[in-house]
Amino acid sequence: MATLAQWVEGARPRTLPAALAPVLLGTACAFALGGGHIGRAMLALVVALALQVGVNYANDYSDGVRGTDEVRSGPVRLVGQGLAPARHVKLAAFACFGVAALAGLVLVALCGAWWLLLVGAAAVVAAWYYTGGRRPYGYLGLGEIFVFVFFGLVATVGTTYTQALTTTPASWATATGVGLLSCAILMANNIRDIPTDRPAGKRTLAVRLGDPLARRTYVGMLGGAFLACAIAAMQHPGALLGLAAIPLALGPARGVLGGAGGRDLISVLGGTGRLTLAYAVAVSLGVVLLPSLP
């Protein structure tokens, strides 16, 4: 029977900044529009966190029952390491999806944008079929698309819309930036798993690109995020404060380009998560505190 600490590690806490960051950015853009709402922001945060943890447990379950995680150098895998029954991990995943759905329903009811229920349903379906089902798209190298769309564009722009009932070019630009950082978190994870994913038939983007190009792609994602905050600054000059997070990108970038592998990439994963959160905090403060251009 898995311990509480193992269940917590199985939730992959290093990935949670990818859920918090877009809510921060989306809320900042809403406040810049004069429509910020803390209560709705908290509901959006519950949706994002529950969906992220649900995805992590769903991946643990699906990879575990397929045997993909039989040999690992990364964090705890509850099913793959035989720490918890597969059905319990599957139940945990669906419980998280249920929490996300309930919080999302309340949020949609408060803002009145009922069409967002379709977006929420698509997010849950995409979360499960990332590694679940007969032909999981995560095994086809499409995982980054899911992450960019749902943990970048949808989470950020959706947060802004549920509060201000509109969006801005800056909200789309910041959504692009945080989406790229979330993809970088996934890429760092998948670079580490190339040696085990390839023989297991898991053709992630990192496997398809090959180790050298995957590492350069990771660094390109980091650079793209900072370019996105510069684009957001065309509407909100304060978004340039996000460039203050560049020093936090240097360590992970050096580690990846320097050939870090195995458990050494776990620190890169954590560093990328911290970078994502710092980036979101810095850009959000800049957007809220400095006036926008006319």
Coordinates of C-alpha atoms in Angstrom, one line a residue:
M1 CA 0.0 0.0 0.0
A2 CA 1.5 3.3 -1.1
T3 CA 2.2 5.9 1.7
L4 CA 0.7 9.4 1.7
A5 CA 4.2 10.7 0.7
Q6 CA 4.3 8.4 -2.3
W7 CA 0.8 9.5 -3.4
V8 CA 1.9 13.1 -3.2
E9 CA 5.1 12.3 -5.2
G10 CA 2.9 10.4 -7.7
A11 CA 0.9 13.6 -8.2
R12 CA 4.2 15.1 -9.6
P13 CA 4.3 18.3 -7.6
R14 CA 7.2 19.6 -9.8
T15 CA 4.6 20.0 -12.6
L16 CA 2.1 22.0 -10.6
P17 CA 3.5 25.5 -11.6
A18 CA 2.2 24.7 -15.0
A19 CA -1.3 24.8 -13.5
L20 CA -0.8 27.9 -11.3
A21 CA 1.1 30.0 -13.8
P22 CA -1.7 30.5 -16.5
V23 CA -4.3 31.3 -13.8
L24 CA -2.0 34.1 -12.5
L25 CA -1.4 35.5 -16.0
G26 CA -5.1 35.3 -17.0
T27 CA -6.2 37.0 -13.8
A28 CA -3.6 39.7 -14.2
C29 CA -4.9 40.4 -17.7
A30 CA -8.5 40.5 -16.3
F31 CA -7.5 43.0 -13.7
A32 CA -5.7 45.1 -16.3
L33 CA -9.1 45.2 -18.1
G34 CA -10.9 46.3 -14.9
G35 CA -12.7 43.0 -14.6
G36 CA -10.6 41.0 -12.2
H37 CA -12.4 38.7 -9.8
I38 CA -10.6 36.9 -7.0
G39 CA -13.4 34.3 -6.4
R40 CA -13.5 33.3 -10.0
A41 CA -9.7 33.2 -10.1
M42 CA -9.7 30.7 -7.2
L43 CA -12.2 28.5 -9.0
A44 CA -10.1 28.6 -12.1
L45 CA -7.1 27.6 -10.0
V46 CA -9.0 24.6 -8.6
V47 CA -9.9 23.5 -12.1
A48 CA -6.3 23.9 -13.3
L49 CA -4.7 22.1 -10.3
A50 CA -7.2 19.3 -10.3
L51 CA -6.8 18.7 -14.0
Q52 CA -3.0 18.7 -13.7
V53 CA -3.0 16.2 -10.9
G54 CA -5.6 14.1 -12.7
V55 CA -3.4 14.0 -15.8
N56 CA -0.4 12.9 -13.7
Y57 CA -2.4 10.1 -12.1
A58 CA -3.9 9.1 -15.4
N59 CA -0.5 8.9 -17.0
D60 CA 0.8 6.9 -14.0
Y61 CA -2.1 4.4 -14.5
S62 CA -2.0 4.1 -18.3
D63 CA 1.8 3.9 -18.5
G64 CA 1.8 1.4 -15.6
V65 CA -0.7 -1.0 -17.1
R66 CA 1.1 -0.9 -20.5
G67 CA 4.5 -1.7 -18.8
T68 CA 6.1 1.5 -20.0
D69 CA 7.3 2.4 -16.5
E70 CA 8.8 -1.0 -15.6
V71 CA 12.3 0.6 -15.7
R72 CA 12.5 4.3 -14.6
S73 CA 15.0 6.8 -13.4
G74 CA 12.5 9.5 -12.6
P75 CA 10.0 10.2 -9.9
V76 CA 7.8 7.6 -8.2
R77 CA 5.3 5.7 -10.4
L78 CA 2.6 4.2 -8.3
V79 CA 1.4 1.5 -10.7
G80 CA 4.7 0.8 -12.5
Q81 CA 6.6 0.3 -9.3
G82 CA 3.8 -1.8 -7.7
L83 CA 3.2 0.7 -4.9
A84 CA -0.6 1.0 -5.5
P85 CA -3.3 -1.1 -7.3
A86 CA -3.9 0.2 -10.8
R87 CA -7.6 0.6 -10.1
H88 CA -6.9 2.9 -7.1
V89 CA -4.7 5.2 -9.3
K90 CA -7.3 5.2 -12.0
L91 CA -10.0 6.2 -9.4
A92 CA -7.7 9.0 -8.1
A93 CA -7.4 10.3 -11.6
F94 CA -11.1 10.4 -12.2
A95 CA -11.8 11.9 -8.8
C96 CA -9.5 14.8 -9.8
F97 CA -11.3 15.1 -13.1
G98 CA -14.5 15.2 -11.2
V99 CA -13.3 18.0 -8.9
A100 CA -12.1 20.0 -12.0
A101 CA -15.5 19.5 -13.6
L102 CA -17.5 20.6 -10.6
A103 CA -15.3 23.7 -10.0
G104 CA -15.6 24.5 -13.8
L105 CA -19.4 24.1 -13.7
V106 CA -19.6 26.6 -10.8
L107 CA -17.2 29.0 -12.7
V108 CA -19.2 28.8 -15.9
A109 CA -22.5 29.4 -14.0
L110 CA -21.0 32.5 -12.4
C111 CA -19.8 34.0 -15.6
G112 CA -22.7 32.8 -17.7
A113 CA -20.5 31.6 -20.6
W114 CA -22.1 28.2 -20.9
W115 CA -20.3 27.3 -24.1
L116 CA -17.1 27.0 -22.0
L117 CA -18.6 23.6 -20.8
L118 CA -17.6 22.2 -24.1
V119 CA -14.1 23.4 -23.7
G120 CA -13.9 21.9 -20.2
A121 CA -15.2 18.6 -21.5
A122 CA -12.6 18.6 -24.2
A123 CA -9.9 19.3 -21.7
V124 CA -10.9 16.3 -19.5
V125 CA -11.2 14.0 -22.6
A126 CA -7.8 15.1 -23.8
A127 CA -6.3 14.6 -20.4
W128 CA -7.4 11.0 -20.3
Y129 CA -6.5 10.1 -23.9
Y130 CA -3.0 11.6 -23.6
T131 CA -1.8 8.2 -22.5
G132 CA -5.2 6.3 -22.1
G133 CA -7.3 4.5 -24.6
R134 CA -6.2 2.2 -27.5
R135 CA -4.3 4.9 -29.4
P136 CA -3.0 7.5 -26.9
Y137 CA -1.8 10.6 -28.7
G138 CA 1.0 11.0 -26.2
Y139 CA 2.5 7.9 -27.7
L140 CA 2.4 9.5 -31.1
G141 CA 4.4 12.6 -30.2
L142 CA 1.4 14.9 -29.8
G143 CA 1.6 15.5 -26.1
E144 CA 3.1 19.0 -26.5
I145 CA 0.1 20.1 -28.5
F146 CA -2.3 19.1 -25.7
V147 CA -0.1 20.9 -23.1
F148 CA 0.2 24.1 -25.2
V149 CA -3.5 24.3 -26.0
F150 CA -5.0 23.4 -22.6
F151 CA -2.3 24.5 -20.1
G152 CA -1.3 27.5 -22.2
L153 CA -4.0 29.0 -24.4
V154 CA -7.2 27.6 -22.7
A155 CA -6.1 28.0 -19.1
T156 CA -4.8 31.6 -19.5
V157 CA -7.3 33.1 -22.0
G158 CA -10.1 31.2 -20.3
T159 CA -9.2 32.6 -16.9
T160 CA -9.3 36.1 -18.4
Y161 CA -12.6 35.5 -20.1
T162 CA -14.4 34.1 -17.1
Q163 CA -13.6 37.2 -15.2
A164 CA -13.7 40.1 -17.8
L165 CA -15.9 38.4 -20.4
T166 CA -13.4 39.4 -23.1
T167 CA -9.8 38.8 -24.0
T168 CA -6.9 40.9 -25.2
P169 CA -3.8 40.4 -27.5
A170 CA -1.7 40.5 -24.3
S171 CA -3.7 37.6 -22.8
W172 CA -3.0 35.6 -25.9
A173 CA 0.7 36.5 -25.9
T174 CA 1.1 35.6 -22.3
A175 CA -0.8 32.4 -22.9
T176 CA 1.6 31.5 -25.6
G177 CA 4.6 32.2 -23.3
V178 CA 3.3 30.0 -20.4
G179 CA 2.2 27.3 -22.9
L180 CA 5.8 27.1 -24.2
L181 CA 7.2 26.8 -20.7
S182 CA 4.7 24.1 -19.9
C183 CA 5.8 22.3 -23.0
A184 CA 9.4 22.7 -21.8
I185 CA 8.5 20.9 -18.6
L186 CA 7.1 18.0 -20.6
M187 CA 10.1 18.0 -22.9
A188 CA 12.5 17.8 -20.0
N189 CA 10.6 14.9 -18.7
N190 CA 10.5 13.1 -22.0
I191 CA 14.2 13.7 -22.8
R192 CA 14.9 11.8 -19.5
D193 CA 12.7 9.0 -20.6
I194 CA 14.0 8.5 -24.2
P195 CA 16.0 5.4 -23.3
T196 CA 12.9 3.6 -21.8
D197 CA 10.2 5.1 -24.0
R198 CA 11.7 4.1 -27.3
P199 CA 11.8 0.4 -26.7
A200 CA 8.4 0.5 -25.1
G201 CA 6.9 2.0 -28.3
K202 CA 6.2 5.4 -26.7
R203 CA 7.0 7.8 -29.5
T204 CA 7.0 11.1 -27.7
L205 CA 8.1 14.2 -29.5
A206 CA 11.5 13.8 -27.8
V207 CA 11.8 10.3 -29.1
R208 CA 10.8 11.4 -32.6
L209 CA 13.3 14.3 -32.6
G210 CA 16.1 12.3 -31.1
D211 CA 18.1 13.4 -28.1
P212 CA 20.3 16.2 -29.6
L213 CA 17.4 18.0 -31.4
A214 CA 15.0 17.5 -28.4
R215 CA 17.5 19.3 -26.2
R216 CA 17.8 22.2 -28.6
T217 CA 14.0 22.3 -28.9
Y218 CA 13.7 22.6 -25.1
V219 CA 15.9 25.7 -25.1
G220 CA 14.0 27.1 -28.0
M221 CA 10.8 26.8 -26.0
L222 CA 12.4 28.8 -23.2
G223 CA 13.5 31.5 -25.6
G224 CA 10.0 31.6 -27.2
A225 CA 8.4 32.2 -23.8
F226 CA 10.5 35.4 -23.3
L227 CA 9.8 36.5 -26.8
A228 CA 6.1 36.1 -26.0
C229 CA 6.3 38.4 -23.0
A230 CA 8.1 41.0 -25.1
I231 CA 5.1 40.8 -27.6
A232 CA 2.7 41.2 -24.7
A233 CA 4.6 44.4 -23.7
M234 CA 3.4 46.0 -26.9
Q235 CA 0.0 46.3 -25.1
H236 CA 1.3 46.2 -21.4
P237 CA 4.8 47.5 -21.2
G238 CA 5.1 46.0 -17.7
A239 CA 5.1 42.5 -19.2
L240 CA 8.8 43.1 -19.8
L241 CA 9.3 42.4 -16.1
G242 CA 9.0 38.8 -17.2
L243 CA 12.6 39.1 -18.6
A244 CA 13.8 39.3 -15.0
A245 CA 13.2 35.5 -14.9
I246 CA 15.9 34.9 -17.5
P247 CA 18.6 34.0 -14.9
L248 CA 16.3 31.1 -13.7
A249 CA 16.4 29.7 -17.3
L250 CA 20.2 29.6 -17.5
G251 CA 20.7 26.6 -15.1
P252 CA 18.1 24.3 -16.7
A253 CA 19.3 25.3 -20.2
R254 CA 22.9 24.6 -19.4
G255 CA 21.9 21.2 -17.9
V256 CA 19.9 20.2 -20.9
L257 CA 22.5 21.4 -23.5
G258 CA 25.3 19.9 -21.4
G259 CA 23.8 16.4 -21.8
A260 CA 22.2 15.9 -18.3
G261 CA 20.3 12.6 -18.2
G262 CA 18.6 10.2 -15.9
R263 CA 18.0 11.5 -12.4
D264 CA 20.0 14.7 -13.2
L265 CA 17.1 15.8 -15.4
I266 CA 14.8 15.7 -12.3
S267 CA 16.5 18.9 -11.1
V268 CA 16.0 20.4 -14.6
L269 CA 12.3 19.5 -14.4
G270 CA 12.1 21.3 -11.0
G271 CA 14.1 24.2 -12.2
T272 CA 11.8 24.6 -15.3
G273 CA 8.8 24.5 -13.0
R274 CA 10.3 27.3 -10.8
L275 CA 11.1 29.3 -13.9
T276 CA 7.5 28.9 -15.1
L277 CA 6.1 30.2 -11.8
A278 CA 8.6 33.1 -11.5
Y279 CA 7.9 34.1 -15.1
A280 CA 4.1 34.2 -14.4
V281 CA 4.5 36.1 -11.2
A282 CA 6.9 38.7 -12.9
V283 CA 4.7 39.2 -16.0
S284 CA 1.5 39.4 -13.9
L285 CA 3.0 42.0 -11.6
G286 CA 4.1 44.1 -14.5
V287 CA 0.8 43.8 -16.3
V288 CA -1.2 44.9 -13.2
L289 CA 1.1 47.6 -11.8
L290 CA 2.1 49.4 -15.0
P291 CA -0.5 51.1 -17.2
S292 CA -1.3 49.7 -20.6
L293 CA -0.7 51.6 -23.8
P294 CA -3.7 53.4 -25.4

